[in-house]
Coordinates of C-alpha atoms in Angstrom, one line a residue:
M955 CA 0.0 0.0 0.0
L956 CA 1.4 3.4 -1.0
I957 CA -0.3 5.2 1.8
N958 CA 0.2 3.8 5.3
N959 CA -0.4 5.6 8.6
Q960 CA 1.7 3.0 10.4
Q961 CA 5.0 4.0 8.9
N962 CA 8.2 2.5 10.3
D963 CA 9.8 4.9 12.7
K964 CA 13.2 4.1 11.2
H965 CA 12.3 5.9 8.0
P966 CA 11.6 9.6 7.6
K967 CA 8.1 10.8 7.7
R968 CA 7.0 11.1 4.1
T969 CA 4.2 13.0 2.4
L970 CA 3.1 12.6 -1.2
I971 CA 1.8 15.8 -2.8
L972 CA -0.4 15.3 -5.8
A973 CA -0.5 18.7 -7.6
G974 CA -2.9 19.7 -10.3
G975 CA -2.7 19.5 -14.1
G976 CA -6.2 18.9 -15.3
M977 CA -6.9 15.5 -16.9
R978 CA -3.1 15.1 -17.4
V979 CA -2.8 13.9 -13.9
A980 CA -3.1 10.4 -15.3
Y981 CA 0.7 11.0 -15.4
Q982 CA 0.7 10.7 -11.6
A983 CA -0.5 7.1 -11.7
G984 CA 2.7 6.1 -13.5
V985 CA 4.8 8.0 -11.0
M986 CA 3.0 6.3 -8.1
K987 CA 3.7 2.8 -9.7
A988 CA 7.4 3.5 -9.9
L989 CA 7.5 4.9 -6.3
E990 CA 5.7 1.8 -5.1
E991 CA 8.2 -0.5 -6.8
E992 CA 10.9 1.5 -5.0
A993 CA 9.2 0.4 -1.7
L994 CA 8.5 4.0 -0.7
V995 CA 5.6 4.3 1.7
F996 CA 3.9 7.6 2.7
S997 CA 2.3 8.5 6.0
H998 CA 0.2 11.2 4.3
A999 CA -1.0 12.4 0.9
D1000 CA -2.6 15.6 -0.2
G1001 CA -4.4 16.3 -3.5
A1002 CA -5.0 19.8 -5.0
S1003 CA -6.9 20.6 -8.3
G1004 CA -6.7 17.7 -10.7
G1005 CA -4.6 15.8 -8.2
I1006 CA -7.7 15.4 -6.1
F1007 CA -8.8 12.6 -8.4
N1008 CA -5.8 10.4 -7.5
A1009 CA -6.0 11.5 -3.9
A1010 CA -9.7 10.4 -3.8
M1011 CA -8.8 7.0 -5.3
L1012 CA -6.1 6.5 -2.7
A1013 CA -8.4 7.6 0.1
S1014 CA -11.0 5.0 -1.3
G1015 CA -8.4 2.3 -0.6
H1016 CA -7.6 1.6 -4.3
P1017 CA -4.1 0.0 -4.9
V1018 CA -2.0 1.8 -7.5
D1019 CA -2.6 -1.0 -10.1
K1020 CA -6.3 -0.3 -9.9
I1021 CA -5.8 3.4 -10.2
I1022 CA -3.8 2.8 -13.4
K1023 CA -6.6 0.6 -14.8
K1024 CA -9.2 3.2 -14.0
W1025 CA -7.3 5.9 -15.9
K1026 CA -6.8 3.6 -18.9
S1027 CA -10.4 2.7 -19.2
L1028 CA -11.8 6.2 -18.6
N1029 CA -13.8 8.0 -21.3
F1030 CA -12.3 11.5 -21.1
N1031 CA -15.4 13.0 -22.9
H1032 CA -17.3 12.5 -19.6
F1033 CA -15.4 15.4 -18.2
T1034 CA -17.4 17.6 -20.5
S1035 CA -20.9 18.6 -19.3
L1036 CA -22.8 21.4 -20.8
I1037 CA -25.3 23.6 -19.1
S1038 CA -28.8 24.1 -20.7
L1039 CA -28.8 25.7 -24.1
K1040 CA -30.8 28.7 -23.2
E1041 CA -28.2 29.8 -20.6
Y1042 CA -25.6 30.3 -23.4
F1043 CA -27.9 33.0 -24.9
T1044 CA -27.3 35.2 -21.8
P1045 CA -23.5 35.1 -21.4
W1046 CA -23.5 37.9 -18.9
K1047 CA -25.4 35.6 -16.5
L1048 CA -23.3 32.5 -17.1
R1049 CA -22.1 30.8 -13.9
A1050 CA -19.6 28.9 -16.1
L1051 CA -19.3 27.4 -19.6
G1052 CA -20.1 23.9 -18.1
D1053 CA -21.2 22.2 -14.9
A1054 CA -20.0 19.4 -12.7
D1055 CA -22.6 16.8 -13.6
G1056 CA -20.3 14.8 -15.8
I1057 CA -17.7 14.4 -13.0
R1058 CA -20.4 13.7 -10.4
D1059 CA -22.4 11.2 -12.5
K1060 CA -19.7 9.5 -14.6
I1061 CA -16.1 10.3 -13.6
L1062 CA -16.3 9.7 -9.8
P1063 CA -18.4 6.5 -10.2
H1064 CA -15.9 5.2 -12.8
F1065 CA -13.1 5.9 -10.4
E1066 CA -15.2 4.1 -7.7
V1067 CA -14.8 7.1 -5.4
S1068 CA -17.3 7.0 -2.6
V1069 CA -17.3 9.6 0.1
P1070 CA -18.9 7.2 2.7
K1071 CA -16.2 4.7 1.9
I1072 CA -13.5 7.4 2.3
K1073 CA -14.9 8.4 5.7
E1074 CA -15.1 4.7 6.8
L1075 CA -11.4 4.0 5.9
K1076 CA -10.0 7.1 7.5
L1077 CA -6.8 6.9 5.5
P1078 CA -4.3 9.8 6.0
V1079 CA -5.3 11.7 2.9
T1080 CA -6.3 15.4 2.7
F1081 CA -7.8 17.6 -0.1
S1082 CA -6.8 21.2 -0.7
V1083 CA -9.7 23.3 -2.0
C1084 CA -10.1 27.0 -2.4
N1085 CA -12.7 28.5 0.0
F1086 CA -13.7 31.4 -2.2
T1087 CA -15.8 33.1 0.5
K1088 CA -12.7 33.4 2.8
K1089 CA -10.1 33.5 -0.1
T1090 CA -8.1 30.7 1.6
V1091 CA -7.1 27.2 0.8
D1092 CA -8.9 24.8 3.2
T1093 CA -7.4 21.4 4.0
I1094 CA -10.3 19.0 4.0
L1095 CA -9.9 15.9 6.2
T1096 CA -11.6 12.6 5.2
D1097 CA -14.1 12.9 8.1
Q1098 CA -15.1 16.4 6.9
L1099 CA -15.3 15.5 3.2
E1100 CA -18.4 16.0 1.1
E1101 CA -18.8 15.1 -2.5
N1102 CA -19.0 18.8 -3.4
H1103 CA -15.5 19.3 -2.0
L1104 CA -14.2 16.9 -4.7
L1105 CA -16.2 18.6 -7.4
A1106 CA -15.3 22.1 -6.4
G1107 CA -11.6 21.1 -6.0
V1108 CA -11.4 20.6 -9.8
S1109 CA -13.7 23.4 -10.8
L1110 CA -11.6 25.9 -12.8
P1111 CA -13.1 29.4 -13.0
I1112 CA -14.9 30.1 -16.3
L1113 CA -15.0 26.4 -17.2
M1114 CA -17.0 25.1 -14.1
P1115 CA -19.0 26.9 -11.4
A1116 CA -18.1 27.3 -7.8
L1117 CA -20.1 25.1 -5.4
K1118 CA -21.7 26.0 -2.1
I1119 CA -21.0 23.9 1.0
K1120 CA -22.9 25.0 4.0
N1121 CA -22.3 28.8 4.1
D1122 CA -19.2 29.0 1.9
W1123 CA -18.4 28.9 -1.8
F1124 CA -15.6 26.6 -3.0
I1125 CA -13.6 26.3 -6.2
D1126 CA -10.3 25.0 -7.6
A1127 CA -7.3 26.0 -5.4
V1128 CA -5.0 26.6 -8.4
W1129 CA -5.3 30.4 -8.3
I1130 CA -3.9 30.4 -4.8
K1131 CA -1.8 27.3 -4.7
D1132 CA -1.6 24.1 -6.7
A1133 CA 0.4 22.1 -4.2
N1134 CA -0.1 22.3 -0.4
L1135 CA 3.4 21.6 0.9
L1136 CA 2.9 23.5 4.2
E1137 CA 0.1 21.0 5.2
A1138 CA 2.8 18.3 5.0
V1139 CA 5.2 20.4 7.0
K1140 CA 2.7 21.0 9.7
R1141 CA 2.2 17.3 10.0
G1142 CA 5.9 16.8 10.6
A1143 CA 6.9 15.5 7.2
E1144 CA 10.7 15.4 6.7
D1145 CA 10.6 14.1 3.1
I1146 CA 8.0 15.7 0.7
W1147 CA 7.6 14.0 -2.7
L1148 CA 5.9 16.4 -5.1
I1149 CA 4.5 15.2 -8.5
W1150 CA 4.4 18.4 -10.6
G1151 CA 2.6 18.2 -14.0
I1152 CA 1.2 21.8 -14.2
G1153 CA 4.4 23.0 -16.0
N1154 CA 6.7 25.9 -15.8
Y1155 CA 7.2 26.9 -19.4
P1156 CA 10.1 29.2 -20.1
A1157 CA 8.6 30.9 -23.2
Y1158 CA 5.4 33.0 -23.4
L1159 CA 3.3 31.5 -26.2
P1160 CA 0.6 33.2 -28.3
G1161 CA -3.0 32.0 -28.3
S1162 CA -5.8 32.3 -25.7
L1163 CA -5.5 28.7 -24.5
N1164 CA -1.7 28.9 -24.1
Q1165 CA -2.0 32.1 -22.2
Y1166 CA -4.9 30.8 -19.9
V1167 CA -2.5 27.9 -19.1
H1168 CA 0.4 30.4 -18.6
S1169 CA -1.8 32.3 -16.0
I1170 CA -2.3 29.0 -14.1
E1171 CA 1.4 28.4 -14.3
M1172 CA 2.2 31.8 -12.8
S1173 CA -0.3 31.4 -9.9
A1174 CA 0.7 27.8 -9.2
N1175 CA 4.5 28.3 -9.4
G1176 CA 4.4 31.6 -7.6
A1177 CA 2.7 30.1 -4.7
L1178 CA 5.0 27.0 -4.7
F1179 CA 8.1 29.2 -4.7
E1180 CA 6.7 31.1 -1.7
E1181 CA 6.2 27.8 0.1
F1182 CA 9.8 27.0 -0.8
E1183 CA 11.0 30.1 1.0
Q1184 CA 8.9 29.3 4.1
I1185 CA 10.4 25.8 4.2
K1186 CA 13.9 27.3 4.0
W1187 CA 13.2 29.4 7.1
I1188 CA 11.7 26.5 8.9
N1189 CA 14.8 24.5 8.0
K1190 CA 17.0 27.2 9.6
L1191 CA 14.9 26.9 12.8
I1192 CA 15.3 23.2 12.8
E1193 CA 19.1 23.5 12.5
L1194 CA 19.1 25.9 15.5
G1195 CA 17.1 23.3 17.5
H1196 CA 13.8 25.1 17.4
S1197 CA 11.7 22.8 15.3
P1198 CA 8.2 24.3 15.2
F1199 CA 6.5 21.1 13.8
G1200 CA 8.6 18.3 15.3
Q1201 CA 11.0 17.5 12.5
T1202 CA 14.4 16.2 13.7
R1203 CA 16.3 17.2 10.6
P1204 CA 15.8 19.7 7.7
I1205 CA 12.9 19.1 5.4
Q1206 CA 13.8 17.7 1.9
V1207 CA 11.6 18.1 -1.1
F1208 CA 11.8 15.7 -4.1
I1209 CA 10.1 16.9 -7.2
I1210 CA 9.1 14.5 -10.1
K1211 CA 8.1 16.3 -13.3
P1212 CA 8.2 15.7 -17.0
K1213 CA 11.2 16.9 -19.0
L1214 CA 8.9 18.6 -21.5
P1215 CA 5.5 20.2 -20.8
L1216 CA 2.7 17.6 -20.9
P1217 CA 0.2 18.0 -23.7
L1218 CA -2.8 20.1 -22.7
D1219 CA -6.3 18.6 -22.0
P1220 CA -7.7 19.2 -25.5
E1221 CA -5.2 16.7 -26.8
L1222 CA -6.8 14.1 -24.6
F1223 CA -10.2 14.9 -25.9
L1224 CA -8.9 14.6 -29.4
K1225 CA -7.2 11.3 -28.5
K1226 CA -3.8 12.7 -29.7
I1227 CA -2.5 11.3 -26.4
T1228 CA -3.9 8.7 -24.1
A1229 CA -3.9 8.0 -20.4
R1230 CA -1.7 5.0 -21.1
S1231 CA 0.9 7.2 -22.8
L1232 CA 0.8 9.7 -19.9
I1233 CA 1.1 6.8 -17.3
N1234 CA 4.1 5.3 -19.2
M1235 CA 5.7 8.8 -19.3
G1236 CA 5.2 9.2 -15.5
Y1237 CA 6.7 5.8 -14.8
Q1238 CA 9.7 6.3 -17.0
D1239 CA 10.4 9.8 -15.7
T1240 CA 10.3 8.5 -12.2
K1241 CA 12.6 5.6 -12.8
K1242 CA 15.1 8.1 -14.3
Y1243 CA 14.6 10.5 -11.3
L1244 CA 15.2 7.8 -8.8
Q1245 CA 18.4 6.8 -10.5
E1246 CA 19.7 10.4 -10.3
K1247 CA 17.8 11.4 -7.1
P1248 CA 19.6 14.3 -5.3
E1249 CA 20.8 13.1 -1.9
N1250 CA 19.4 16.1 0.0
G1251 CA 16.4 16.8 -2.2
D1252 CA 15.9 19.3 -5.0
S1253 CA 17.0 23.0 -4.8
L1254 CA 14.1 25.1 -3.7
D1255 CA 14.0 27.7 -6.4
F1256 CA 12.3 28.3 -9.8
R1257 CA 14.5 25.7 -11.5
A1258 CA 12.8 23.0 -9.5
T1259 CA 9.7 22.9 -11.7
Q1260 CA 11.0 24.4 -14.9
T1261 CA 10.8 22.4 -18.1
T1262 CA 12.6 23.1 -21.3
N1263 CA 10.8 24.6 -24.3
S1264 CA 9.0 22.0 -26.3
G1265 CA 10.6 23.1 -29.5
D1266 CA 9.3 21.2 -32.6
Y1267 CA 8.1 17.7 -31.9
I1268 CA 6.0 14.9 -33.2
C1269 CA 4.6 11.9 -31.2
L1270 CA 3.7 8.7 -33.0
P1271 CA 1.3 6.3 -31.2
M1272 CA 1.5 2.6 -32.1
K1273 CA -0.2 -0.6 -31.0
F1274 CA 1.2 -4.0 -32.1
S1275 CA -0.4 -7.3 -31.3
G1276 CA 0.5 -11.0 -31.8
K1277 CA 2.2 -13.8 -30.0
L1278 CA 5.6 -14.1 -28.2
V1279 CA 7.1 -17.5 -27.7
L1280 CA 7.9 -18.6 -24.2
K1281 CA 9.2 -22.1 -23.6
D1282 CA 7.6 -23.3 -26.9
K1283 CA 4.3 -21.8 -25.9
N1284 CA 2.6 -18.9 -27.7
H1285 CA 1.5 -16.0 -25.5
Q1286 CA -0.9 -13.3 -26.8
V1287 CA 0.4 -9.8 -26.1
D1288 CA -0.2 -6.2 -27.0
F1289 CA 2.8 -3.9 -27.3
Y1290 CA 2.2 -0.1 -27.0
I1291 CA 4.7 2.5 -28.1
F1292 CA 4.6 6.2 -28.0
L1293 CA 7.5 7.5 -30.0
R1294 CA 8.6 11.1 -29.6
K1295 CA 11.0 13.1 -31.7
T1296 CA 11.9 16.6 -30.4
I1297 CA 14.1 19.4 -31.8
V1298 CA 14.9 22.0 -29.1
N1299 CA 17.5 24.7 -29.9
G1300 CA 18.9 22.5 -32.7
V1301 CA 19.3 19.5 -30.5
E1302 CA 17.4 16.4 -31.7
T1303 CA 16.2 13.7 -29.3
M1304 CA 14.3 10.5 -29.8
E1305 CA 12.3 8.9 -26.9
A1306 CA 10.0 6.0 -26.5
F1307 CA 7.4 5.3 -23.8
S1308 CA 6.1 1.8 -23.9
S1309 CA 4.3 -1.1 -22.2
L1310 CA 3.7 -4.7 -22.8
Y1311 CA 0.3 -6.3 -22.0
L1312 CA 0.2 -10.0 -21.4
K1313 CA -3.3 -11.2 -21.9
A1314 CA -3.0 -14.6 -20.2
I1315 CA -2.3 -12.9 -16.8
E1316 CA -4.1 -9.7 -17.6
Q1317 CA -1.0 -7.6 -16.6
E1318 CA 0.6 -4.7 -18.3
I1319 CA 4.3 -4.1 -17.7
I1320 CA 5.6 -0.6 -18.2
G1321 CA 8.9 0.2 -19.7
G1322 CA 11.3 2.0 -17.4
L1323 CA 14.8 3.4 -18.4
T1324 CA 14.7 3.4 -22.2
K1325 CA 17.3 3.9 -24.9
V1326 CA 16.4 4.6 -28.6
T1327 CA 18.9 4.2 -31.4
V1328 CA 18.2 5.2 -35.1
N1329 CA 20.3 3.7 -37.8
G1330 CA 20.2 3.8 -41.6
K1331 CA 20.3 0.5 -43.4
A1332 CA 21.8 -0.5 -46.8
S1333 CA 18.3 -1.8 -47.9
G1334 CA 17.0 1.8 -47.7
E1335 CA 15.0 1.1 -44.5
T1336 CA 15.7 3.0 -41.3
L1337 CA 16.0 0.8 -38.2
I1338 CA 14.7 2.2 -34.9
E1339 CA 15.9 0.1 -32.0
I1340 CA 14.3 0.5 -28.6
E1341 CA 15.7 -1.0 -25.4
T1342 CA 13.8 -0.7 -22.1
N1343 CA 14.0 -2.1 -18.7
M1344 CA 11.0 -3.8 -17.2
S1345 CA 10.1 -5.2 -13.8
Y1346 CA 7.6 -7.8 -12.9
N1347 CA 7.1 -9.8 -9.6
E1348 CA 10.4 -8.3 -8.4
K1349 CA 12.3 -9.7 -11.3
D1350 CA 14.1 -7.6 -13.9
Y1351 CA 13.8 -7.9 -17.7
L1352 CA 15.1 -6.1 -20.7
L1353 CA 12.9 -5.7 -23.8
K1354 CA 14.5 -5.0 -27.2
A1355 CA 12.3 -4.0 -30.1
D1356 CA 13.2 -3.3 -33.7
L1357 CA 11.0 -1.0 -35.9
R1358 CA 11.5 -0.3 -39.6
C1359 CA 10.4 2.5 -41.9
S1360 CA 11.6 3.2 -45.5
N1361 CA 10.5 6.8 -46.1
P1362 CA 8.0 9.5 -45.0
W1363 CA 5.6 8.6 -47.8
S1364 CA 5.2 5.0 -46.6
W1365 CA 4.3 6.4 -43.1
L1366 CA 1.8 8.8 -44.6
M1367 CA 0.1 6.0 -46.5
G1368 CA 0.0 3.7 -43.5
L1369 CA 2.6 1.3 -44.9
A1370 CA 5.3 1.9 -42.3
F1371 CA 5.7 0.2 -38.9
K1372 CA 3.8 -2.8 -40.0
S1373 CA 5.6 -5.1 -37.5
V1374 CA 8.0 -5.0 -34.7
E1375 CA 10.5 -7.7 -33.7
V1376 CA 10.5 -8.2 -29.9
K1377 CA 12.9 -10.0 -27.6
V1378 CA 12.4 -10.0 -23.8
Y1379 CA 15.5 -11.0 -21.8
S1380 CA 15.6 -12.1 -18.2
L1381 CA 18.5 -10.5 -16.4
I1382 CA 20.6 -12.7 -14.2
G1383 CA 23.5 -10.7 -13.0
E1384 CA 25.0 -9.2 -16.1
E1385 CA 23.8 -12.1 -18.3
E1386 CA 20.9 -11.7 -20.7
I1387 CA 18.9 -14.8 -21.3
V1388 CA 16.1 -14.8 -24.0
F1389 CA 12.8 -15.2 -22.1
M1390 CA 10.2 -14.4 -24.8
E1391 CA 10.5 -13.5 -28.5
G1392 CA 8.5 -13.0 -31.6
K1393 CA 7.2 -10.7 -34.2
L1394 CA 4.1 -8.5 -33.5
H1395 CA 2.0 -6.7 -36.1
Q1396 CA 0.1 -3.5 -36.4
S1397 CA -3.1 -3.5 -38.4
F1398 CA -3.6 -1.2 -41.4
F1399 CA -6.4 0.6 -39.5
S1400 CA -4.2 1.2 -36.5
R1401 CA -1.4 2.5 -38.8
I1402 CA -3.8 4.9 -40.6
K1403 CA -5.3 6.0 -37.3
G1404 CA -1.8 6.6 -35.9
V1405 CA -1.1 9.0 -38.8
G1406 CA -4.3 10.9 -38.0
L1407 CA -3.7 10.9 -34.3
S1408 CA 0.0 11.8 -34.4
L1409 CA 0.6 14.7 -32.1
A1410 CA 2.7 17.4 -33.7
K1411 CA 3.6 20.9 -32.4
K1412 CA 5.8 23.7 -33.5
K1413 CA 8.0 25.6 -31.2
S1414 CA 5.5 28.5 -31.5
G1415 CA 2.9 26.4 -29.7
S1416 CA 0.8 26.0 -32.8
N1417 CA -0.3 22.6 -34.3
G1418 CA 1.9 21.1 -37.0
G1419 CA 0.0 20.2 -40.2
I1420 CA 0.6 17.4 -42.6
G1421 CA 3.6 19.1 -44.2
F1422 CA 5.2 19.7 -40.8
K1423 CA 4.6 16.0 -39.8
F1424 CA 6.1 14.8 -43.1
G1425 CA 9.2 16.9 -42.4
M1426 CA 9.6 15.6 -38.9
I1427 CA 9.3 12.0 -40.1
K1428 CA 11.9 12.7 -42.7
K1429 CA 14.2 14.0 -39.9
I1430 CA 13.6 10.8 -37.9
L1431 CA 14.6 8.6 -40.9
Q1432 CA 17.6 10.7 -42.1
N1433 CA 19.2 11.4 -38.7
E1434 CA 21.0 8.9 -36.6
V1435 CA 20.4 9.3 -32.9

């Protein structure tokens, strides 16, 4: 269990902070899976804004694997719930562009979030919600929780209305703070693990949607940096022997974030990116962070949350199916790949986020540390080699996959990436022993759909059209990485 009130006294008291990020917080599920595999246990978790969804599932007693399955099977269109048509004809009276009915009637039931169950379990989970009446962020305990707290906690101004609970109005906390680190500090936490997906984009992009998101970034990051400063002062008191909240050593903050800004919510509605891809990103980013984890936590300044500029990029979704041979027996599998090519300040990078679903045991294993190599071949085809570490039942494996594509035209016509050669090795010491192998195939429909659903953005923040995509595919095939 990721959240456990009975944490061993030999370990530092840890809090998990689930910050906001809209529907993109599916990313957090992958992070939690990697933290769980690291055997990290938290004595408290707090959710703010979109992070409330994951906090509510944890408070409902869901294991991380179940949270992952819930995100993967979610219909994101259910987040959209329109008000009555006649209200749109009087825009000066609108409470918001939509209402909370979709989340109340479809999203929370899908996540199996039940307020009575949360109150019954009494797990150490809190919810940070903006009390608009008092202009404060209220920390809601499980025994105080009402369903409207969960709905108001994800109600962004303009998009969804504030909700009244008793005598006060509540709304999303993001305009005051998007991560409540001080609640963790007051509870005596010495290690604070923050999952930050809201972004901290260096460049100011054009367009109303980008600038609405930038305004959220400014509020969320500004409040976080202020909490950083307060933690620094508290750490000075702790070092002087005057610990105001019971910590025995300085507070450390560990921040897990994507290297590049996560795609915005409209891309989820348009299915340009899926919950699975976000989960796989979160898992891989966390595996890398744990490998390089700073001994005394991250530096508490603006660099802690900052991403690089996205630059020009294209993301290619792929799904391969077929059978892998294990001990002369065929095993039906699905292999998911989300291939990303980025060009930032002239530097080109290829990344792959992947997972392997084994139908016989109904388990999906996520790829961790991953290496992508692109090589030209004499036959005229370009070979894309993917190597990724995987872990299952506390055993380590290495998956190697070979993709081939001849030219951008073949991709555009759905003729590229027809198959992938896969070998899974069990790792015994430094020895690699073939565990499973075979060739998987991608249907023509899946290939054509992948062309249409490829996510392409220019460094200006605008969408890349078919010409831009064609050029990016050409760069993938012509450049060795």
